[in-house]
Amino acid sequence: MSNANAVSRVFILGMDGAGSFIQHTATPVIDAFLAKGAVTYDAQAQSPTISAECWGSVLHGVVPEKHGLTNEVAASEPYPAESPYPSVFRLARKAWPEAKLASFTSWSPINDGIVEDGIGIHKESLPDADLV
């Protein structure tokens, strides 16, 4: 990749249960982000559509049988830092040690049990109204 095509920021926006909402609702700020980036409306959720199983698959890139996450596990145990299935955050940290990484969520098990601890990620788990 040439420097002319280098990406300086990555922003991942995930909305649990949004379905076709984004396509059929006026969302000017989200639309502005999507117009300048990559988006898909054809991605398939992990089945069954249970939060930890789905978010674990999105962030770790493997099926639940491999990452082992359930809602109960994610709410009560930190994700193993040396798992063979690293999150996108751990991969980013390895590739770019000085990168600023952050995870903002209204569902705390993402930060508590799906994204690894100890790899220099700023984590905020707050109600929706406090995040926007």
Coordinates of N, CA and C in Angstrom, one line a residue:
M1 N 0.9 -1.2 0.0 CA 0.0 0.0 0.0 C 0.9 1.2 0.0
S2 N 0.6 2.2 -0.9 CA 1.4 3.4 -0.9 C 0.9 4.4 0.2
N3 N 1.7 5.3 0.5 CA 1.3 6.3 1.5 C 0.1 7.1 1.1
A4 N -0.1 7.3 -0.2 CA -1.2 8.0 -0.7 C -2.5 7.3 -0.3
N5 N -2.5 6.0 -0.1 CA -3.7 5.3 0.2 C -3.7 4.9 1.7
A6 N -2.8 5.3 2.5 CA -2.7 5.0 3.9 C -3.9 5.5 4.6
V7 N -4.4 4.7 5.5 CA -5.6 5.0 6.4 C -5.0 5.5 7.7
S8 N -5.5 6.6 8.2 CA -4.9 7.1 9.5 C -5.9 6.8 10.6
R9 N -7.1 6.5 10.3 CA -8.1 6.2 11.3 C -9.0 5.1 10.9
V10 N -9.5 4.3 11.9 CA -10.5 3.3 11.6 C -11.6 3.5 12.7
F11 N -12.8 3.5 12.2 CA -13.9 3.7 13.1 C -14.9 2.6 12.8
I12 N -15.2 1.8 13.8 CA -16.1 0.7 13.6 C -17.4 1.0 14.4
L13 N -18.5 1.1 13.8 CA -19.8 1.4 14.5 C -20.6 0.2 14.4
G14 N -21.0 -0.4 15.5 CA -21.8 -1.6 15.6 C -23.1 -1.2 16.4
M15 N -24.2 -1.6 15.8 CA -25.5 -1.3 16.6 C -26.3 -2.6 16.7
D16 N -26.3 -3.1 17.9 CA -27.0 -4.3 18.2 C -28.5 -4.2 17.9
G17 N -29.0 -5.0 17.1 CA -30.5 -5.1 16.8 C -31.0 -4.0 15.9
A18 N -30.1 -3.3 15.2 CA -30.5 -2.3 14.3 C -31.2 -2.8 13.0
G19 N -30.9 -4.0 12.6 CA -31.6 -4.5 11.4 C -31.5 -3.6 10.2
S20 N -32.7 -3.4 9.6 CA -32.7 -2.5 8.4 C -33.0 -1.0 8.8
F21 N -33.0 -0.8 10.1 CA -33.3 0.6 10.6 C -32.4 1.7 9.9
I22 N -31.1 1.4 9.8 CA -30.3 2.5 9.2 C -30.6 2.8 7.8
Q23 N -31.0 1.8 7.0 CA -31.4 2.0 5.6 C -32.7 2.7 5.5
H24 N -33.6 2.7 6.4 CA -34.9 3.2 6.3 C -35.3 4.3 7.2
T25 N -34.2 4.9 7.9 CA -34.5 6.0 8.8 C -33.5 7.1 8.5
A26 N -33.9 8.3 8.7 CA -33.0 9.5 8.5 C -32.0 9.5 9.6
T27 N -30.7 9.3 9.2 CA -29.6 9.3 10.2 C -28.5 10.1 9.5
P28 N -28.6 11.4 9.5 CA -27.6 12.2 8.7 C -26.2 12.0 9.2
V29 N -25.9 12.0 10.5 CA -24.5 11.8 10.9 C -24.0 10.5 10.6
I30 N -24.7 9.4 10.8 CA -24.3 8.1 10.4 C -24.1 8.0 8.9
D31 N -25.1 8.6 8.2 CA -25.0 8.6 6.7 C -23.7 9.3 6.2
A32 N -23.3 10.3 6.9 CA -22.0 11.0 6.5 C -20.8 10.1 6.7
F33 N -20.8 9.4 7.8 CA -19.7 8.4 8.1 C -19.7 7.4 7.0
L34 N -20.9 6.8 6.7 CA -20.9 5.7 5.7 C -20.5 6.2 4.3
A35 N -20.8 7.4 4.0 CA -20.5 8.0 2.6 C -19.0 8.1 2.4
K36 N -18.2 8.1 3.5 CA -16.8 8.3 3.3 C -16.0 7.0 3.7
G37 N -16.7 5.9 3.9 CA -16.1 4.7 4.3 C -16.6 3.5 3.6
A38 N -16.5 2.4 4.3 CA -17.0 1.1 3.8 C -18.2 0.7 4.6
V39 N -19.2 0.1 4.0 CA -20.4 -0.4 4.7 C -20.9 -1.6 3.9
T40 N -21.6 -2.5 4.7 CA -22.3 -3.5 4.0 C -23.7 -3.7 4.7
Y41 N -24.7 -4.0 3.9 CA -26.0 -4.3 4.4 C -26.3 -5.8 4.2
D42 N -25.3 -6.5 3.8 CA -25.5 -7.9 3.4 C -24.9 -8.9 4.4
A43 N -24.2 -8.4 5.4 CA -23.5 -9.2 6.4 C -24.5 -10.0 7.1
Q44 N -24.2 -11.2 7.5 CA -25.1 -12.1 8.2 C -24.6 -12.2 9.7
A45 N -25.6 -12.2 10.6 CA -25.3 -12.3 12.0 C -25.0 -13.8 12.3
Q46 N -24.2 -14.0 13.4 CA -24.0 -15.3 13.9 C -25.3 -15.8 14.5
S47 N -25.7 -17.0 14.3 CA -27.0 -17.5 14.8 C -26.7 -18.5 15.9
P48 N -27.4 -18.5 17.0 CA -28.5 -17.5 17.3 C -27.9 -16.1 17.5
T49 N -28.8 -15.2 17.4 CA -28.3 -13.8 17.5 C -28.4 -13.4 19.0
I50 N -27.4 -13.9 19.7 CA -27.2 -13.6 21.1 C -26.0 -12.6 21.2
S51 N -26.1 -11.6 22.0 CA -25.1 -10.5 22.0 C -23.6 -11.0 22.1
A52 N -23.2 -11.7 23.1 CA -21.8 -12.1 23.3 C -21.3 -13.0 22.1
E53 N -22.1 -13.9 21.7 CA -21.7 -14.8 20.6 C -21.5 -13.9 19.4
C54 N -22.4 -13.0 19.1 CA -22.3 -12.2 17.9 C -21.1 -11.2 18.0
W55 N -21.1 -10.4 19.1 CA -20.0 -9.4 19.2 C -18.6 -10.1 19.3
G56 N -18.6 -11.3 19.9 CA -17.3 -12.1 20.0 C -16.9 -12.5 18.6
S57 N -17.8 -12.9 17.7 CA -17.5 -13.3 16.4 C -17.0 -12.1 15.5
V58 N -17.7 -10.9 15.7 CA -17.3 -9.7 15.0 C -15.9 -9.3 15.4
L59 N -15.7 -9.2 16.7 CA -14.4 -8.6 17.2 C -13.2 -9.6 17.1
H60 N -13.5 -10.9 17.2 CA -12.5 -11.9 17.2 C -12.4 -12.7 15.8
G61 N -13.4 -12.6 15.0 CA -13.3 -13.1 13.6 C -13.4 -14.6 13.6
V62 N -14.0 -15.2 14.6 CA -14.2 -16.7 14.6 C -15.6 -17.0 15.1
V63 N -16.1 -18.2 14.9 CA -17.4 -18.6 15.4 C -17.4 -18.8 16.9
P64 N -18.6 -18.8 17.6 CA -18.6 -18.9 19.0 C -18.0 -20.2 19.5
E65 N -18.1 -21.3 18.8 CA -17.4 -22.5 19.2 C -15.9 -22.3 19.4
K66 N -15.3 -21.4 18.7 CA -13.9 -21.1 18.9 C -13.6 -20.1 20.0
H67 N -14.3 -18.9 20.0 CA -14.0 -17.9 21.0 C -14.6 -18.2 22.3
G68 N -15.6 -19.1 22.4 CA -16.2 -19.5 23.7 C -17.0 -18.5 24.5
L69 N -17.4 -17.4 23.9 CA -18.1 -16.4 24.6 C -19.6 -16.6 24.6
T70 N -20.2 -16.5 25.8 CA -21.6 -16.4 26.0 C -21.9 -15.1 26.8
N71 N -23.2 -14.7 26.9 CA -23.5 -13.5 27.7 C -23.0 -13.7 29.1
E72 N -23.1 -14.9 29.7 CA -22.7 -15.1 31.1 C -21.2 -15.0 31.2
V73 N -20.4 -15.6 30.3 CA -19.0 -15.6 30.3 C -18.5 -14.2 30.1
A74 N -19.0 -13.5 29.1 CA -18.5 -12.1 28.9 C -18.8 -11.2 30.0
A75 N -19.9 -11.4 30.8 CA -20.3 -10.6 31.9 C -19.4 -10.9 33.2
S76 N -18.8 -12.0 33.2 CA -18.1 -12.4 34.4 C -16.6 -12.7 34.3
E77 N -16.1 -12.9 33.1 CA -14.7 -13.3 33.0 C -14.0 -12.4 31.9
P78 N -12.8 -11.9 32.2 CA -12.0 -11.2 31.2 C -11.7 -12.2 30.0
Y79 N -11.6 -11.7 28.8 CA -11.2 -12.5 27.7 C -9.7 -12.8 27.8
P80 N -9.3 -14.1 27.6 CA -7.9 -14.5 27.8 C -7.0 -13.7 26.9
A81 N -6.0 -13.0 27.5 CA -5.1 -12.1 26.7 C -4.3 -12.9 25.7
E82 N -4.0 -14.2 26.0 CA -3.2 -15.0 25.0 C -4.1 -16.0 24.3
S83 N -5.4 -15.7 24.1 CA -6.2 -16.6 23.3 C -5.7 -16.7 21.9
P84 N -5.8 -17.8 21.2 CA -5.4 -18.0 19.8 C -6.3 -17.2 18.9
Y85 N -7.4 -16.6 19.4 CA -8.3 -15.8 18.6 C -8.3 -14.4 19.1
P86 N -7.3 -13.6 18.7 CA -7.2 -12.2 19.2 C -8.3 -11.3 18.7
S87 N -8.7 -10.3 19.4 CA -9.6 -9.3 18.9 C -8.9 -8.4 17.9
V88 N -9.7 -7.6 17.2 CA -9.2 -6.6 16.3 C -8.3 -5.6 17.0
F89 N -8.6 -5.4 18.3 CA -7.8 -4.5 19.1 C -6.5 -5.0 19.4
R90 N -6.4 -6.3 19.7 CA -5.1 -6.9 20.0 C -4.2 -6.9 18.7
L91 N -4.9 -7.2 17.6 CA -4.2 -7.3 16.3 C -3.7 -5.9 15.9
A92 N -4.5 -4.8 16.2 CA -4.1 -3.5 15.9 C -2.9 -3.1 16.8
R93 N -3.0 -3.4 18.1 CA -1.9 -3.1 19.0 C -0.6 -3.7 18.6
K94 N -0.7 -4.9 18.1 CA 0.6 -5.6 17.7 C 1.1 -5.0 16.4
A95 N 0.3 -4.6 15.5 CA 0.7 -4.0 14.2 C 1.2 -2.5 14.4
W96 N 0.5 -1.8 15.3 CA 0.8 -0.4 15.5 C 0.9 -0.1 17.0
P97 N 2.0 -0.4 17.6 CA 2.2 -0.3 19.1 C 1.8 1.1 19.7
E98 N 2.0 2.2 18.9 CA 1.7 3.5 19.4 C 0.3 4.0 19.1
A99 N -0.5 3.2 18.4 CA -1.9 3.6 18.0 C -2.7 3.9 19.3
K100 N -3.6 4.9 19.1 CA -4.6 5.2 20.1 C -5.8 4.3 19.8
L101 N -6.1 3.4 20.8 CA -7.3 2.5 20.6 C -8.3 2.8 21.7
A102 N -9.6 2.7 21.3 CA -10.6 3.0 22.3 C -11.9 2.1 21.9
S103 N -12.6 1.7 23.0 CA -13.9 1.0 22.8 C -14.9 1.7 23.7
F104 N -15.9 2.2 23.0 CA -17.1 2.9 23.7 C -18.3 2.0 23.5
T105 N -18.9 1.6 24.6 CA -20.1 0.7 24.5 C -21.1 1.0 25.6
S106 N -22.4 0.7 25.3 CA -23.4 0.8 26.3 C -23.6 -0.6 26.9
W107 N -23.0 -1.6 26.4 CA -23.2 -3.0 26.9 C -21.8 -3.4 27.5
S108 N -21.7 -3.3 28.8 CA -20.3 -3.4 29.4 C -19.6 -4.8 29.2
P109 N -20.3 -5.9 29.0 CA -19.6 -7.1 28.7 C -18.6 -7.0 27.5
I110 N -18.9 -6.1 26.6 CA -18.0 -6.0 25.4 C -16.6 -5.6 26.0
N111 N -16.6 -4.6 26.9 CA -15.3 -4.1 27.4 C -14.8 -5.0 28.5
D112 N -15.7 -5.6 29.3 CA -15.3 -6.4 30.4 C -14.8 -7.8 30.1
G113 N -15.5 -8.4 29.0 CA -15.2 -9.8 28.8 C -15.0 -10.2 27.3
I114 N -15.1 -9.3 26.4 CA -14.9 -9.6 25.0 C -13.6 -9.0 24.4
V115 N -13.3 -7.8 24.8 CA -12.1 -7.1 24.4 C -11.1 -7.3 25.5
E116 N -9.9 -7.8 25.1 CA -8.8 -8.1 26.1 C -8.4 -6.9 27.0
D117 N -8.0 -7.2 28.2 CA -7.4 -6.2 29.1 C -5.9 -6.2 28.9
G118 N -5.3 -5.1 29.4 CA -3.9 -5.0 29.4 C -3.2 -4.8 28.1
I119 N -3.9 -4.3 27.1 CA -3.2 -4.0 25.8 C -3.4 -2.5 25.4
G120 N -3.6 -1.7 26.4 CA -3.6 -0.2 26.2 C -4.8 0.3 25.4
I121 N -6.0 -0.2 25.8 CA -7.2 0.3 25.1 C -8.0 1.2 26.1
H122 N -8.3 2.4 25.7 CA -9.2 3.2 26.5 C -10.6 2.6 26.4
K123 N -11.2 2.2 27.5 CA -12.5 1.6 27.5 C -13.5 2.5 28.3
E124 N -14.7 2.7 27.7 CA -15.8 3.4 28.3 C -17.1 2.5 28.2
S125 N -17.7 2.2 29.3 CA -19.0 1.5 29.2 C -20.0 2.4 30.0
L126 N -20.8 3.1 29.2 CA -21.8 4.1 29.7 C -23.1 3.9 29.0
P127 N -24.2 4.4 29.7 CA -25.5 4.4 29.0 C -25.5 5.1 27.6
D128 N -26.3 4.7 26.7 CA -26.4 5.3 25.4 C -26.4 6.9 25.5
A129 N -27.2 7.5 26.3 CA -27.3 8.9 26.3 C -26.0 9.6 26.7
D130 N -25.1 8.9 27.5 CA -23.9 9.5 27.9 C -22.8 9.3 26.9
L131 N -23.0 8.3 25.9 CA -22.0 8.1 24.9 C -22.1 9.0 23.7
V132 N -23.3 9.5 23.5 CA -23.5 10.3 22.3 C -23.4 11.8 22.5

